[in-house]
Structures are given as structure tokens and as C-alpha cells.
CSV table of C-alpha atoms in Angstrom, one decimal:
chain,number,residue,atom,x,y,z
Y,1,UNK,CA,-2.3,-10.1,-22.6
Y,2,UNK,CA,-2.1,-9.2,-19.0
Y,3,UNK,CA,-2.3,-5.5,-18.1
Y,4,UNK,CA,-2.2,-6.0,-14.3
Y,5,UNK,CA,0.2,-7.5,-11.9
Y,6,UNK,CA,-1.1,-8.1,-8.4
Y,7,UNK,CA,1.7,-8.0,-5.9
Y,8,UNK,CA,1.4,-9.8,-2.6
Y,9,UNK,CA,4.4,-9.0,-0.3
Y,10,UNK,CA,4.4,-11.5,2.6
Y,11,UNK,CA,6.2,-12.4,5.7
Y,12,UNK,CA,5.0,-15.2,8.1
Y,13,UNK,CA,1.4,-14.9,7.1
Y,14,UNK,CA,0.6,-18.6,6.6
Y,15,UNK,CA,-2.7,-18.1,8.5
Y,16,UNK,CA,-4.0,-15.4,6.2
Y,17,UNK,CA,-2.2,-15.8,2.9
Y,18,UNK,CA,-4.7,-18.4,1.3
Y,19,UNK,CA,-7.5,-15.9,1.7
Y,20,UNK,CA,-5.5,-13.2,-0.1
Y,21,UNK,CA,-4.6,-15.5,-3.0
Y,22,UNK,CA,-8.1,-16.9,-3.4
Y,23,UNK,CA,-9.5,-13.4,-3.6
Y,24,UNK,CA,-7.2,-12.9,-6.7
Y,25,UNK,CA,-8.2,-16.2,-8.2
Y,26,UNK,CA,-11.9,-15.2,-7.8
Y,27,UNK,CA,-11.6,-12.0,-9.7
Y,28,UNK,CA,-14.2,-11.3,-12.5
Y,29,UNK,CA,-11.3,-9.8,-14.5
Y,30,UNK,CA,-9.2,-12.9,-15.5
Y,31,UNK,CA,-6.2,-11.5,-17.3
Y,32,UNK,CA,-3.8,-10.8,-14.5
Y,33,UNK,CA,-0.5,-11.9,-13.1
Y,34,UNK,CA,0.1,-12.6,-9.4
Y,35,UNK,CA,3.5,-12.0,-8.0
Y,36,UNK,CA,4.0,-13.2,-4.4
Y,37,UNK,CA,7.2,-11.9,-2.9
Y,38,UNK,CA,8.2,-13.7,0.3
Y,39,UNK,CA,10.4,-11.7,2.6
Y,40,UNK,CA,12.3,-14.8,3.9
Y,41,UNK,CA,9.3,-16.3,5.9
Y,42,UNK,CA,10.2,-18.9,8.5
Y,43,UNK,CA,6.7,-20.5,8.6
Y,44,UNK,CA,4.9,-22.6,5.9
Y,45,UNK,CA,4.4,-19.8,3.4
Y,46,UNK,CA,6.5,-21.5,0.7
Y,47,UNK,CA,4.6,-24.8,1.0
Y,48,UNK,CA,1.3,-23.0,0.8
Y,49,UNK,CA,2.3,-21.0,-2.3
Y,50,UNK,CA,3.7,-24.0,-4.1
Y,51,UNK,CA,0.3,-25.7,-4.2
Y,52,UNK,CA,-1.0,-22.8,-6.2
Y,53,UNK,CA,2.0,-22.6,-8.5
Y,54,UNK,CA,1.2,-26.1,-9.8
Y,55,UNK,CA,-2.4,-25.2,-10.7
Y,56,UNK,CA,-2.1,-21.7,-12.2
Y,57,UNK,CA,0.7,-20.4,-14.5
Y,58,UNK,CA,-0.3,-16.8,-13.8
Y,59,UNK,CA,1.1,-17.1,-10.3
Y,60,UNK,CA,4.8,-16.4,-9.7
Y,61,UNK,CA,6.7,-16.7,-6.5
Y,62,UNK,CA,9.9,-15.0,-5.4
Y,63,UNK,CA,11.7,-16.0,-2.1
Y,64,UNK,CA,14.1,-13.3,-0.9
Y,65,UNK,CA,17.3,-14.6,0.7
Y,66,UNK,CA,16.9,-12.6,3.9
Y,67,UNK,CA,14.3,-10.6,5.7
Y,68,UNK,CA,14.6,-7.0,4.6
Y,69,UNK,CA,11.2,-5.3,5.2
Y,70,UNK,CA,8.3,-4.3,3.1
Y,71,UNK,CA,10.0,-1.5,1.3
Y,72,UNK,CA,12.7,-3.7,-0.1
Y,73,UNK,CA,10.2,-6.4,-0.8
Y,74,UNK,CA,8.2,-4.0,-3.0
Y,75,UNK,CA,11.4,-2.9,-4.7
Y,76,UNK,CA,12.1,-6.6,-5.6
Y,77,UNK,CA,8.6,-6.8,-6.9
Y,78,UNK,CA,8.9,-3.7,-9.1
Y,79,UNK,CA,12.0,-5.1,-10.7
Y,80,UNK,CA,9.9,-8.0,-12.0
Y,81,UNK,CA,6.7,-6.3,-13.1
Y,82,UNK,CA,6.2,-6.2,-16.9
Y,83,UNK,CA,2.6,-4.9,-17.0
Y,84,UNK,CA,1.5,-1.2,-17.4
Y,85,UNK,CA,-0.3,-1.4,-14.0
Y,86,UNK,CA,0.1,-3.1,-10.7
Y,87,UNK,CA,-1.8,-3.2,-7.4
Y,88,UNK,CA,-0.6,-4.2,-4.0
Y,89,UNK,CA,-2.5,-6.6,-1.7
Y,90,UNK,CA,-1.3,-7.2,1.8
Y,91,UNK,CA,-1.1,-10.9,2.6
Y,92,UNK,CA,-3.6,-10.6,5.5
Y,93,UNK,CA,-6.2,-8.7,3.4
Y,94,UNK,CA,-8.4,-9.6,0.5
Y,95,UNK,CA,-10.0,-8.1,-2.6
Y,96,UNK,CA,-13.7,-7.8,-3.6
Y,97,UNK,CA,-14.3,-10.0,-6.6
Y,98,UNK,CA,-14.7,-7.0,-8.9
Y,99,UNK,CA,-11.7,-5.1,-7.7
Y,100,UNK,CA,-9.5,-5.6,-10.7
Y,101,UNK,CA,-12.3,-5.1,-13.2
Y,102,UNK,CA,-13.4,-1.8,-11.7
Y,103,UNK,CA,-9.9,-0.4,-11.0
Y,104,UNK,CA,-8.6,-1.2,-14.5
Y,105,UNK,CA,-11.7,0.4,-16.1
Y,106,UNK,CA,-11.3,3.5,-14.0
Y,107,UNK,CA,-7.6,3.9,-14.7
Y,108,UNK,CA,-8.0,3.5,-18.4
Y,109,UNK,CA,-10.6,6.3,-18.4
Y,110,UNK,CA,-8.1,8.6,-16.7
Y,111,UNK,CA,-5.5,10.9,-18.4
Y,112,UNK,CA,-1.9,9.7,-18.2
Y,113,UNK,CA,-1.3,12.2,-15.4
Y,114,UNK,CA,-3.2,9.9,-13.1
Y,115,UNK,CA,-0.7,7.9,-11.1
Y,116,UNK,CA,-2.9,6.0,-8.7
Y,117,UNK,CA,-6.5,4.8,-8.5
Y,118,UNK,CA,-8.0,3.8,-5.1
Y,119,UNK,CA,-11.4,3.0,-3.5
Y,120,UNK,CA,-13.2,2.6,-0.2
Y,121,UNK,CA,-11.8,0.2,2.4
Y,122,UNK,CA,-13.8,-2.2,4.4
Y,123,UNK,CA,-12.2,-2.8,7.8
Y,124,UNK,CA,-12.7,-6.1,9.7
Y,125,UNK,CA,-11.6,-6.9,13.2
Y,126,UNK,CA,-10.3,-10.4,14.0
Y,127,UNK,CA,-12.1,-11.7,17.1
Y,128,UNK,CA,-10.9,-15.2,18.0
Y,129,UNK,CA,-11.6,-17.3,14.9
Y,130,UNK,CA,-14.1,-14.9,13.4
Y,131,UNK,CA,-14.1,-11.6,11.6
Y,132,UNK,CA,-16.4,-8.7,12.6
Y,133,UNK,CA,-17.2,-5.7,10.4
Y,134,UNK,CA,-15.6,-2.7,11.9
Y,135,UNK,CA,-16.2,0.2,9.5
Y,136,UNK,CA,-16.2,1.2,5.9
Y,137,UNK,CA,-13.9,4.1,5.1
Y,138,UNK,CA,-14.7,6.5,2.3
Y,139,UNK,CA,-11.4,8.4,2.2
Y,140,UNK,CA,-11.4,12.2,2.2
Y,141,UNK,CA,-10.4,13.7,-1.2
Y,142,UNK,CA,-8.4,17.0,-1.2
Y,143,UNK,CA,-7.5,19.5,-3.9
Y,144,UNK,CA,-4.5,20.7,-1.8
Y,145,UNK,CA,-1.9,18.0,-1.8
Y,146,UNK,CA,-0.5,19.2,1.6
Y,147,UNK,CA,-3.6,17.8,3.3
Y,148,UNK,CA,-2.5,14.3,2.3
Y,149,UNK,CA,0.4,14.5,4.6
Y,150,UNK,CA,-2.0,13.6,7.4
Y,151,UNK,CA,-4.8,12.0,5.5
Y,152,UNK,CA,-5.7,8.4,6.2
Y,153,UNK,CA,-3.9,5.8,4.0
Y,154,UNK,CA,-5.8,4.5,1.0
Y,155,UNK,CA,-6.5,1.0,-0.3
Y,156,UNK,CA,-6.2,-0.6,-2.8
Y,157,UNK,CA,-3.4,1.3,-4.5
Y,158,UNK,CA,-3.7,0.6,-8.3
Y,159,UNK,CA,-0.5,2.1,-9.7
Y,160,UNK,CA,0.6,3.2,-13.1
Y,161,UNK,CA,3.9,1.2,-13.3
Y,162,UNK,CA,5.9,3.8,-15.2
Y,163,UNK,CA,4.8,6.5,-12.8
Y,164,UNK,CA,6.2,4.5,-9.9
Y,165,UNK,CA,9.5,4.0,-11.7
Y,166,UNK,CA,9.7,7.7,-12.7
Y,167,UNK,CA,9.7,8.8,-9.1
Y,168,UNK,CA,12.5,6.4,-8.2
Y,169,UNK,CA,10.5,3.4,-7.0
Y,170,UNK,CA,10.1,2.3,-3.4
Y,171,UNK,CA,12.8,3.8,-1.3
Y,172,UNK,CA,14.4,2.6,1.9
Y,173,UNK,CA,16.5,5.6,2.9
Y,174,UNK,CA,14.5,6.4,6.1
Y,175,UNK,CA,15.9,5.4,9.6
Y,176,UNK,CA,13.8,2.2,9.6
Y,177,UNK,CA,15.0,1.2,6.1
Y,178,UNK,CA,11.6,0.9,4.5
Y,179,UNK,CA,10.0,-1.3,7.1
Y,180,UNK,CA,7.4,1.2,8.0
Y,181,UNK,CA,5.3,3.7,6.1
Y,182,UNK,CA,6.6,2.6,2.7
Y,183,UNK,CA,3.1,3.0,1.2
Y,184,UNK,CA,2.6,6.6,2.4
Y,185,UNK,CA,6.1,7.4,1.1
Y,186,UNK,CA,5.2,6.2,-2.4
Y,187,UNK,CA,1.7,7.7,-2.4
Y,188,UNK,CA,3.1,11.2,-1.5
Y,189,UNK,CA,5.8,11.0,-4.1
Y,190,UNK,CA,3.2,10.2,-6.7
Y,191,UNK,CA,0.8,13.0,-5.5
Y,192,UNK,CA,3.7,15.4,-6.0
Y,193,UNK,CA,4.1,14.5,-9.7
Y,194,UNK,CA,0.5,13.7,-10.9
Y,195,UNK,CA,-3.1,13.0,-9.9
Y,196,UNK,CA,-4.8,10.4,-7.8
Y,197,UNK,CA,-8.3,9.1,-8.5
Y,198,UNK,CA,-10.9,7.8,-6.1
Y,199,UNK,CA,-13.6,5.2,-7.0
Y,200,UNK,CA,-16.7,5.1,-4.8
Y,201,UNK,CA,-16.8,1.3,-4.4
Y,202,UNK,CA,-15.9,-1.1,-1.5
Y,203,UNK,CA,-13.1,-3.0,-3.2
Y,204,UNK,CA,-10.5,-3.7,-0.4
Y,205,UNK,CA,-10.9,-5.6,2.8
Y,206,UNK,CA,-8.5,-4.8,5.6
Y,207,UNK,CA,-8.1,-7.1,8.5
Y,208,UNK,CA,-7.2,-5.7,11.9
Y,209,UNK,CA,-5.4,-8.1,14.1
Y,210,UNK,CA,-2.7,-8.3,16.8
Y,211,UNK,CA,0.2,-8.7,14.4
Y,212,UNK,CA,-0.6,-5.9,12.0
Y,213,UNK,CA,2.6,-3.9,11.1
Y,214,UNK,CA,0.7,-0.7,12.1
Y,215,UNK,CA,-0.1,-2.0,15.6
Y,216,UNK,CA,0.5,0.6,18.4
Y,217,UNK,CA,3.4,-1.5,19.7
Y,218,UNK,CA,5.3,-0.5,16.5
Y,219,UNK,CA,4.5,3.3,16.8
Y,220,UNK,CA,8.0,4.2,17.9
Y,221,UNK,CA,9.4,2.8,14.7
Y,222,UNK,CA,6.7,4.4,12.7
Y,223,UNK,CA,7.5,7.7,14.2
Y,224,UNK,CA,11.1,7.6,13.2
Y,225,UNK,CA,10.2,6.7,9.6
Y,226,UNK,CA,7.3,9.2,9.3
Y,227,UNK,CA,9.4,12.2,10.5
Y,228,UNK,CA,12.0,11.5,7.9
Y,229,UNK,CA,9.6,10.8,5.1
Y,230,UNK,CA,7.3,13.8,5.7
Y,231,UNK,CA,10.3,16.1,5.9
Y,232,UNK,CA,11.7,14.8,2.7
Y,233,UNK,CA,8.4,14.9,0.9
Y,234,UNK,CA,8.1,18.6,1.7
Y,235,UNK,CA,11.5,19.2,0.2
Y,236,UNK,CA,10.5,17.2,-2.9
Y,237,UNK,CA,7.4,19.3,-3.2
Y,238,UNK,CA,9.3,22.6,-3.5
Y,239,UNK,CA,10.7,23.1,0.0
Y,240,UNK,CA,8.2,25.9,0.7
Y,241,UNK,CA,7.3,24.9,4.3
Y,242,UNK,CA,8.9,24.0,7.5
Y,243,UNK,CA,6.9,21.3,9.4
Y,244,UNK,CA,6.1,21.6,13.0
Y,245,UNK,CA,5.8,18.1,14.4
Y,246,UNK,CA,3.8,17.1,17.5
Y,247,UNK,CA,4.0,13.8,19.4
Y,248,UNK,CA,0.9,12.3,20.9
Y,249,UNK,CA,1.0,10.7,24.4
Y,250,UNK,CA,0.8,7.3,22.7
Y,251,UNK,CA,3.9,8.0,20.7
Y,252,UNK,CA,2.5,8.9,17.3
Y,253,UNK,CA,3.9,11.9,15.3
Y,254,UNK,CA,1.9,14.2,13.1
Y,255,UNK,CA,2.4,17.5,11.3
Y,256,UNK,CA,0.6,20.1,13.4
Y,257,UNK,CA,1.6,23.1,11.3
Y,258,UNK,CA,3.4,24.1,8.1
Y,259,UNK,CA,5.3,27.4,8.4
Y,260,UNK,CA,6.1,29.1,5.1
Y,261,UNK,CA,9.8,29.5,4.4
Y,262,UNK,CA,11.1,32.9,3.5
Y,263,UNK,CA,12.0,33.0,-0.1
Y,264,UNK,CA,15.5,34.4,-0.8
Y,265,UNK,CA,15.4,37.9,-2.2
């Protein structure tokens, strides 16, 4: 019986997708399902995936009718998940071979109030046809949830499926309709209702390249999404603070201060 679904959302990543898929196939934990959700790619993504479908019944493929963005792609995935846990893997990244084994073991040791398990991230930079090690990030862990508004994003995100459904799933109500910062949106919603747990292991490999969704050329869109999302999260967390936003010269937005709101007498 499979306890884990690996979700690979993808759009025009034919160059990188085989590495992501192979990293799932090479897991030491073998009882998984792989759900590849294609956001209407226009390259050879479907042809690549079909080769794997013929060889492994654990792999499933969904082709969306039109390009809708990562938030709606993850929503489509969530509708199809029938395992108690799932983990997302970007189609240009890859797992360590023990990722699923370690994350499942850690999650099952946690109380049911733990919504997400994550680990360290190994960052690689694409240089021509090679990959160079950039850094290994051990994410900061905070007791106060408000620090996570500006904390670095975490990978991989090993979710308790019901917890994600309980907070309303992946939402696309921001000005960019879920195309940017969907992962931060979900993580903050889950932090507001339960716990998150860090594993000190290097389980996720993140590739930095020119077409990353988080590239600086996309920062104006990120800024629109982030301002909406962070404002909404503060309301969901009890509406106790008014955020003071600051824009960097490069166009990024961050919360510089939280001003306590006056409680009605």
C-alpha cells in the first residue's frame, strides 16, 4: 500500500524532467505513487513521460487543457491524491535517494498536529552543460510563526494530505492567480493551524538556472502576489498586526514591521 504521492508539476521542462523522474525511481523507499501534472506544455514533455508510463504502473500523468499556473496545477494534483501524505518535486529539481524513506519515517514519528516535514536544501547552479554546487541551506527554525513571513522557503515539503485539504487546498485568489508564491501561501496557512518539523539531512536538490520561476525578471509579479498573500495570512492568523511593506531597489517586497492593531474596547 502506498502512503506517499510524489507530485511533479511541470511546464516546458523537457530538459530537466527526466532527472526529476529518475530521482523518484531511484528511491530506497519503493512504495510510492508518482503524479506528473503537465500544465499544457508545448515542448516534448508528454513524449518523455509516456516512455515512463509504459514501464512503471506507479506513474500517472495528467495533461491540463490550458496553461493555468503552478497554483492551479497543484490544485489539480490535490484532487487526485489518495495517499495520507504527498510531497512536491519541481520538475527542474531532484531528490536524494533516501528522501522519501527519511521524510516518511520522520512524519510518522510526529503528532497529528504536524502538517509539514522538510529538510536541508542543496543548491546547484547551472553553468553551461554542467552543474556547480552553490550552497547547502539549513533553514532557520522559529518558535514565533510571524518570523516565517520572511523566512527562506523550505524544500522538500512533505505534506499531511488532510491538513492541506483542511486549510482549503492551494488557492489562486491573489492578483497573479496562483502563478507565484503558491508554496509560501500554503506553508503559511499550515503554520497557522499546526506544526512544521525540520529534518537535518540534505534531501532536496534545487537547480538555479535562467528560466527559474523565481528569477529576478519575475519579481514584479512576485511582489503583487506576495503583498496580497502576506496581508491575507496575517488576517487568517488573527488579524492582530498591520504590515508595513518595503520595496527594495530591485523590486522585491518584504514586511519591514508589524504594527499591533488596537483591540476594540
